[in-house]
Amino acid sequence: MSKERALCHSSAIAEGQSKGFEFEEQRLFVVHKGGRFYAYRNQCPHLGIELEWLPDQFLDAEGALIQCATHGALFLIDSGDCIAGPCQGQALTSLPCRCDEEGQLWVTL
Ligand code: FES
């Protein structure tokens, strides 16, 4: 059953940054880009493992794409589609994410 969870205040994720979260063994991350927030399960479609080596580091050096640290797969921030790497043509699993009027971020798991 899906459930909406409070993540954090939106100010905790600066524009162009990303942040990881864990709820009851479910791992996810959020990217703040262009004034919007995008949430994905933290699971690379290549091997099904987590994407990051360092905490909260889910983006490439330019902050333009999501990058898997293991084999370098690159994903579009706004869709999760893999555009390069061993899982090209596959996609991250996106999660519904919203920011309420007080700036609180919510995600549906
Ligand atoms: S595990 Fe992510 S690209 Fe291989």
mmCIF file with all atom_site columns, C-alpha atoms and ligand atoms in Angstrom:
data_model
loop_
_atom_site.group_PDB
_atom_site.id
_atom_site.type_symbol
_atom_site.label_atom_id
_atom_site.label_alt_id
_atom_site.label_comp_id
_atom_site.label_asym_id
_atom_site.label_entity_id
_atom_site.label_seq_id
_atom_site.pdbx_PDB_ins_code
_atom_site.Cartn_x
_atom_site.Cartn_y
_atom_site.Cartn_z
_atom_site.occupancy
_atom_site.B_iso_or_equiv
_atom_site.pdbx_formal_charge
_atom_site.auth_seq_id
_atom_site.auth_comp_id
_atom_site.auth_asym_id
_atom_site.auth_atom_id
_atom_site.pdbx_PDB_model_num
ATOM   1   C  CA  . MET A 1 1   ? 0.000  0.000  0.000   1.00 0.00 ? 1   MET A CA  1
ATOM   2   C  CA  . SER A 1 2   ? 1.438  3.373  -0.963  1.00 0.00 ? 2   SER A CA  1
ATOM   3   C  CA  . LYS A 1 3   ? 1.917  5.938  1.747   1.00 0.00 ? 3   LYS A CA  1
ATOM   4   C  CA  . GLU A 1 4   ? 2.928  9.586  1.686   1.00 0.00 ? 4   GLU A CA  1
ATOM   5   C  CA  . ARG A 1 5   ? 5.947  10.433 3.820   1.00 0.00 ? 5   ARG A CA  1
ATOM   6   C  CA  . ALA A 1 6   ? 7.366  13.739 4.964   1.00 0.00 ? 6   ALA A CA  1
ATOM   7   C  CA  . LEU A 1 7   ? 10.939 13.991 3.675   1.00 0.00 ? 7   LEU A CA  1
ATOM   8   C  CA  . CYS A 1 8   ? 12.425 17.298 4.803   1.00 0.00 ? 8   CYS A CA  1
ATOM   9   C  CA  . HIS A 1 9   ? 12.001 21.009 4.237   1.00 0.00 ? 9   HIS A CA  1
ATOM   10  C  CA  . SER A 1 10  ? 12.701 21.941 0.630   1.00 0.00 ? 10  SER A CA  1
ATOM   11  C  CA  . SER A 1 11  ? 15.405 24.384 1.790   1.00 0.00 ? 11  SER A CA  1
ATOM   12  C  CA  . ALA A 1 12  ? 17.492 21.355 2.864   1.00 0.00 ? 12  ALA A CA  1
ATOM   13  C  CA  . ILE A 1 13  ? 18.159 20.539 -0.819  1.00 0.00 ? 13  ILE A CA  1
ATOM   14  C  CA  . ALA A 1 14  ? 19.737 23.509 -2.609  1.00 0.00 ? 14  ALA A CA  1
ATOM   15  C  CA  . GLU A 1 15  ? 19.058 24.128 -6.286  1.00 0.00 ? 15  GLU A CA  1
ATOM   16  C  CA  . GLY A 1 16  ? 21.286 21.811 -8.327  1.00 0.00 ? 16  GLY A CA  1
ATOM   17  C  CA  . GLN A 1 17  ? 21.839 19.414 -5.403  1.00 0.00 ? 17  GLN A CA  1
ATOM   18  C  CA  . SER A 1 18  ? 20.561 15.951 -4.440  1.00 0.00 ? 18  SER A CA  1
ATOM   19  C  CA  . LYS A 1 19  ? 19.853 14.148 -1.175  1.00 0.00 ? 19  LYS A CA  1
ATOM   20  C  CA  . GLY A 1 20  ? 19.352 10.530 -0.169  1.00 0.00 ? 20  GLY A CA  1
ATOM   21  C  CA  . PHE A 1 21  ? 16.708 9.196  2.253   1.00 0.00 ? 21  PHE A CA  1
ATOM   22  C  CA  . GLU A 1 22  ? 15.795 5.863  3.808   1.00 0.00 ? 22  GLU A CA  1
ATOM   23  C  CA  . PHE A 1 23  ? 12.403 4.780  5.160   1.00 0.00 ? 23  PHE A CA  1
ATOM   24  C  CA  . GLU A 1 24  ? 11.878 1.277  6.524   1.00 0.00 ? 24  GLU A CA  1
ATOM   25  C  CA  . GLU A 1 25  ? 14.663 -0.099 4.307   1.00 0.00 ? 25  GLU A CA  1
ATOM   26  C  CA  . GLN A 1 26  ? 13.346 1.722  1.239   1.00 0.00 ? 26  GLN A CA  1
ATOM   27  C  CA  . ARG A 1 27  ? 16.032 3.976  -0.194  1.00 0.00 ? 27  ARG A CA  1
ATOM   28  C  CA  . LEU A 1 28  ? 15.313 6.942  -2.406  1.00 0.00 ? 28  LEU A CA  1
ATOM   29  C  CA  . PHE A 1 29  ? 16.824 10.252 -3.434  1.00 0.00 ? 29  PHE A CA  1
ATOM   30  C  CA  . VAL A 1 30  ? 15.577 13.660 -4.454  1.00 0.00 ? 30  VAL A CA  1
ATOM   31  C  CA  . VAL A 1 31  ? 17.089 16.089 -6.973  1.00 0.00 ? 31  VAL A CA  1
ATOM   32  C  CA  . HIS A 1 32  ? 16.309 19.824 -6.927  1.00 0.00 ? 32  HIS A CA  1
ATOM   33  C  CA  . LYS A 1 33  ? 16.637 21.181 -10.453 1.00 0.00 ? 33  LYS A CA  1
ATOM   34  C  CA  . GLY A 1 34  ? 15.078 24.185 -12.176 1.00 0.00 ? 34  GLY A CA  1
ATOM   35  C  CA  . GLY A 1 35  ? 12.937 24.931 -9.118  1.00 0.00 ? 35  GLY A CA  1
ATOM   36  C  CA  . ARG A 1 36  ? 11.371 21.451 -9.163  1.00 0.00 ? 36  ARG A CA  1
ATOM   37  C  CA  . PHE A 1 37  ? 11.947 18.353 -7.049  1.00 0.00 ? 37  PHE A CA  1
ATOM   38  C  CA  . TYR A 1 38  ? 12.306 14.867 -8.561  1.00 0.00 ? 38  TYR A CA  1
ATOM   39  C  CA  . ALA A 1 39  ? 12.261 11.688 -6.460  1.00 0.00 ? 39  ALA A CA  1
ATOM   40  C  CA  . TYR A 1 40  ? 13.528 8.249  -7.506  1.00 0.00 ? 40  TYR A CA  1
ATOM   41  C  CA  . ARG A 1 41  ? 14.148 4.912  -5.888  1.00 0.00 ? 41  ARG A CA  1
ATOM   42  C  CA  . ASN A 1 42  ? 17.858 4.578  -5.156  1.00 0.00 ? 42  ASN A CA  1
ATOM   43  C  CA  . GLN A 1 43  ? 18.311 1.523  -7.335  1.00 0.00 ? 43  GLN A CA  1
ATOM   44  C  CA  . CYS A 1 44  ? 20.282 1.423  -10.579 1.00 0.00 ? 44  CYS A CA  1
ATOM   45  C  CA  . PRO A 1 45  ? 18.467 -0.551 -13.304 1.00 0.00 ? 45  PRO A CA  1
ATOM   46  C  CA  . HIS A 1 46  ? 21.806 -2.119 -14.306 1.00 0.00 ? 46  HIS A CA  1
ATOM   47  C  CA  . LEU A 1 47  ? 22.549 -4.236 -11.210 1.00 0.00 ? 47  LEU A CA  1
ATOM   48  C  CA  . GLY A 1 48  ? 19.783 -3.148 -8.844  1.00 0.00 ? 48  GLY A CA  1
ATOM   49  C  CA  . ILE A 1 49  ? 22.243 -1.528 -6.434  1.00 0.00 ? 49  ILE A CA  1
ATOM   50  C  CA  . GLU A 1 50  ? 22.404 1.960  -4.939  1.00 0.00 ? 50  GLU A CA  1
ATOM   51  C  CA  . LEU A 1 51  ? 23.699 4.711  -7.197  1.00 0.00 ? 51  LEU A CA  1
ATOM   52  C  CA  . GLU A 1 52  ? 25.986 6.700  -4.914  1.00 0.00 ? 52  GLU A CA  1
ATOM   53  C  CA  . TRP A 1 53  ? 29.405 6.123  -3.366  1.00 0.00 ? 53  TRP A CA  1
ATOM   54  C  CA  . LEU A 1 54  ? 29.368 9.300  -1.295  1.00 0.00 ? 54  LEU A CA  1
ATOM   55  C  CA  . PRO A 1 55  ? 26.372 10.448 0.763   1.00 0.00 ? 55  PRO A CA  1
ATOM   56  C  CA  . ASP A 1 56  ? 23.946 12.649 -1.193  1.00 0.00 ? 56  ASP A CA  1
ATOM   57  C  CA  . GLN A 1 57  ? 26.092 12.587 -4.382  1.00 0.00 ? 57  GLN A CA  1
ATOM   58  C  CA  . PHE A 1 58  ? 23.772 11.467 -7.167  1.00 0.00 ? 58  PHE A CA  1
ATOM   59  C  CA  . LEU A 1 59  ? 24.709 13.925 -9.924  1.00 0.00 ? 59  LEU A CA  1
ATOM   60  C  CA  . ASP A 1 60  ? 27.531 14.180 -12.457 1.00 0.00 ? 60  ASP A CA  1
ATOM   61  C  CA  . ALA A 1 61  ? 30.259 16.830 -12.114 1.00 0.00 ? 61  ALA A CA  1
ATOM   62  C  CA  . GLU A 1 62  ? 28.197 19.426 -14.001 1.00 0.00 ? 62  GLU A CA  1
ATOM   63  C  CA  . GLY A 1 63  ? 25.023 18.689 -12.037 1.00 0.00 ? 63  GLY A CA  1
ATOM   64  C  CA  . ALA A 1 64  ? 23.262 18.097 -15.353 1.00 0.00 ? 64  ALA A CA  1
ATOM   65  C  CA  . LEU A 1 65  ? 22.512 14.373 -15.095 1.00 0.00 ? 65  LEU A CA  1
ATOM   66  C  CA  . ILE A 1 66  ? 22.019 11.680 -12.470 1.00 0.00 ? 66  ILE A CA  1
ATOM   67  C  CA  . GLN A 1 67  ? 25.038 9.370  -12.467 1.00 0.00 ? 67  GLN A CA  1
ATOM   68  C  CA  . CYS A 1 68  ? 25.499 5.855  -11.113 1.00 0.00 ? 68  CYS A CA  1
ATOM   69  C  CA  . ALA A 1 69  ? 28.858 5.714  -9.334  1.00 0.00 ? 69  ALA A CA  1
ATOM   70  C  CA  . THR A 1 70  ? 29.482 2.031  -10.095 1.00 0.00 ? 70  THR A CA  1
ATOM   71  C  CA  . HIS A 1 71  ? 29.640 1.929  -13.920 1.00 0.00 ? 71  HIS A CA  1
ATOM   72  C  CA  . GLY A 1 72  ? 28.787 5.526  -14.808 1.00 0.00 ? 72  GLY A CA  1
ATOM   73  C  CA  . ALA A 1 73  ? 25.281 5.174  -16.245 1.00 0.00 ? 73  ALA A CA  1
ATOM   74  C  CA  . LEU A 1 74  ? 23.728 8.602  -16.878 1.00 0.00 ? 74  LEU A CA  1
ATOM   75  C  CA  . PHE A 1 75  ? 20.046 9.422  -16.349 1.00 0.00 ? 75  PHE A CA  1
ATOM   76  C  CA  . LEU A 1 76  ? 17.914 12.466 -17.206 1.00 0.00 ? 76  LEU A CA  1
ATOM   77  C  CA  . ILE A 1 77  ? 16.946 14.364 -14.057 1.00 0.00 ? 77  ILE A CA  1
ATOM   78  C  CA  . ASP A 1 78  ? 13.372 15.082 -15.159 1.00 0.00 ? 78  ASP A CA  1
ATOM   79  C  CA  . SER A 1 79  ? 12.421 11.585 -16.360 1.00 0.00 ? 79  SER A CA  1
ATOM   80  C  CA  . GLY A 1 80  ? 14.949 9.095  -14.940 1.00 0.00 ? 80  GLY A CA  1
ATOM   81  C  CA  . ASP A 1 81  ? 15.599 7.739  -18.447 1.00 0.00 ? 81  ASP A CA  1
ATOM   82  C  CA  . CYS A 1 82  ? 19.058 6.220  -18.895 1.00 0.00 ? 82  CYS A CA  1
ATOM   83  C  CA  . ILE A 1 83  ? 20.760 7.872  -21.875 1.00 0.00 ? 83  ILE A CA  1
ATOM   84  C  CA  . ALA A 1 84  ? 24.261 6.336  -21.577 1.00 0.00 ? 84  ALA A CA  1
ATOM   85  C  CA  . GLY A 1 85  ? 25.943 3.372  -19.932 1.00 0.00 ? 85  GLY A CA  1
ATOM   86  C  CA  . PRO A 1 86  ? 25.187 -0.338 -19.487 1.00 0.00 ? 86  PRO A CA  1
ATOM   87  C  CA  . CYS A 1 87  ? 21.456 0.166  -18.843 1.00 0.00 ? 87  CYS A CA  1
ATOM   88  C  CA  . GLN A 1 88  ? 20.806 2.641  -21.682 1.00 0.00 ? 88  GLN A CA  1
ATOM   89  C  CA  . GLY A 1 89  ? 17.132 2.564  -22.647 1.00 0.00 ? 89  GLY A CA  1
ATOM   90  C  CA  . GLN A 1 90  ? 16.000 1.618  -19.128 1.00 0.00 ? 90  GLN A CA  1
ATOM   91  C  CA  . ALA A 1 91  ? 14.952 4.075  -16.421 1.00 0.00 ? 91  ALA A CA  1
ATOM   92  C  CA  . LEU A 1 92  ? 15.028 4.815  -12.729 1.00 0.00 ? 92  LEU A CA  1
ATOM   93  C  CA  . THR A 1 93  ? 11.758 4.289  -10.855 1.00 0.00 ? 93  THR A CA  1
ATOM   94  C  CA  . SER A 1 94  ? 10.233 7.692  -10.191 1.00 0.00 ? 94  SER A CA  1
ATOM   95  C  CA  . LEU A 1 95  ? 8.202  8.428  -7.055  1.00 0.00 ? 95  LEU A CA  1
ATOM   96  C  CA  . PRO A 1 96  ? 5.479  11.079 -6.709  1.00 0.00 ? 96  PRO A CA  1
ATOM   97  C  CA  . CYS A 1 97  ? 6.977  14.069 -4.904  1.00 0.00 ? 97  CYS A CA  1
ATOM   98  C  CA  . ARG A 1 98  ? 5.378  17.381 -3.944  1.00 0.00 ? 98  ARG A CA  1
ATOM   99  C  CA  . CYS A 1 99  ? 6.240  20.524 -2.038  1.00 0.00 ? 99  CYS A CA  1
ATOM   100 C  CA  . ASP A 1 100 ? 3.419  21.945 0.117   1.00 0.00 ? 100 ASP A CA  1
ATOM   101 C  CA  . GLU A 1 101 ? 2.693  25.613 0.804   1.00 0.00 ? 101 GLU A CA  1
ATOM   102 C  CA  . GLU A 1 102 ? 5.001  25.576 3.831   1.00 0.00 ? 102 GLU A CA  1
ATOM   103 C  CA  . GLY A 1 103 ? 7.880  24.206 1.789   1.00 0.00 ? 103 GLY A CA  1
ATOM   104 C  CA  . GLN A 1 104 ? 7.693  20.693 3.230   1.00 0.00 ? 104 GLN A CA  1
ATOM   105 C  CA  . LEU A 1 105 ? 8.606  17.941 0.766   1.00 0.00 ? 105 LEU A CA  1
ATOM   106 C  CA  . TRP A 1 106 ? 6.448  14.825 0.587   1.00 0.00 ? 106 TRP A CA  1
ATOM   107 C  CA  . VAL A 1 107 ? 7.014  11.576 -1.286  1.00 0.00 ? 107 VAL A CA  1
ATOM   108 C  CA  . THR A 1 108 ? 4.655  8.683  -1.954  1.00 0.00 ? 108 THR A CA  1
ATOM   109 C  CA  . LEU A 1 109 ? 6.242  5.260  -1.433  1.00 0.00 ? 109 LEU A CA  1
HETATM 110 S  S1  . FES B 2 .   ? 25.329 -0.642 -11.330 1.00 0.00 ? 1   FES B S1  1
HETATM 111 FE FE1 . FES B 2 .   ? 24.739 1.318  -12.099 1.00 0.00 ? 1   FES B FE1 1
HETATM 112 S  S2  . FES B 2 .   ? 25.730 1.405  -14.025 1.00 0.00 ? 1   FES B S2  1
HETATM 113 FE FE2 . FES B 2 .   ? 26.243 -0.576 -13.290 1.00 0.00 ? 1   FES B FE2 1
#
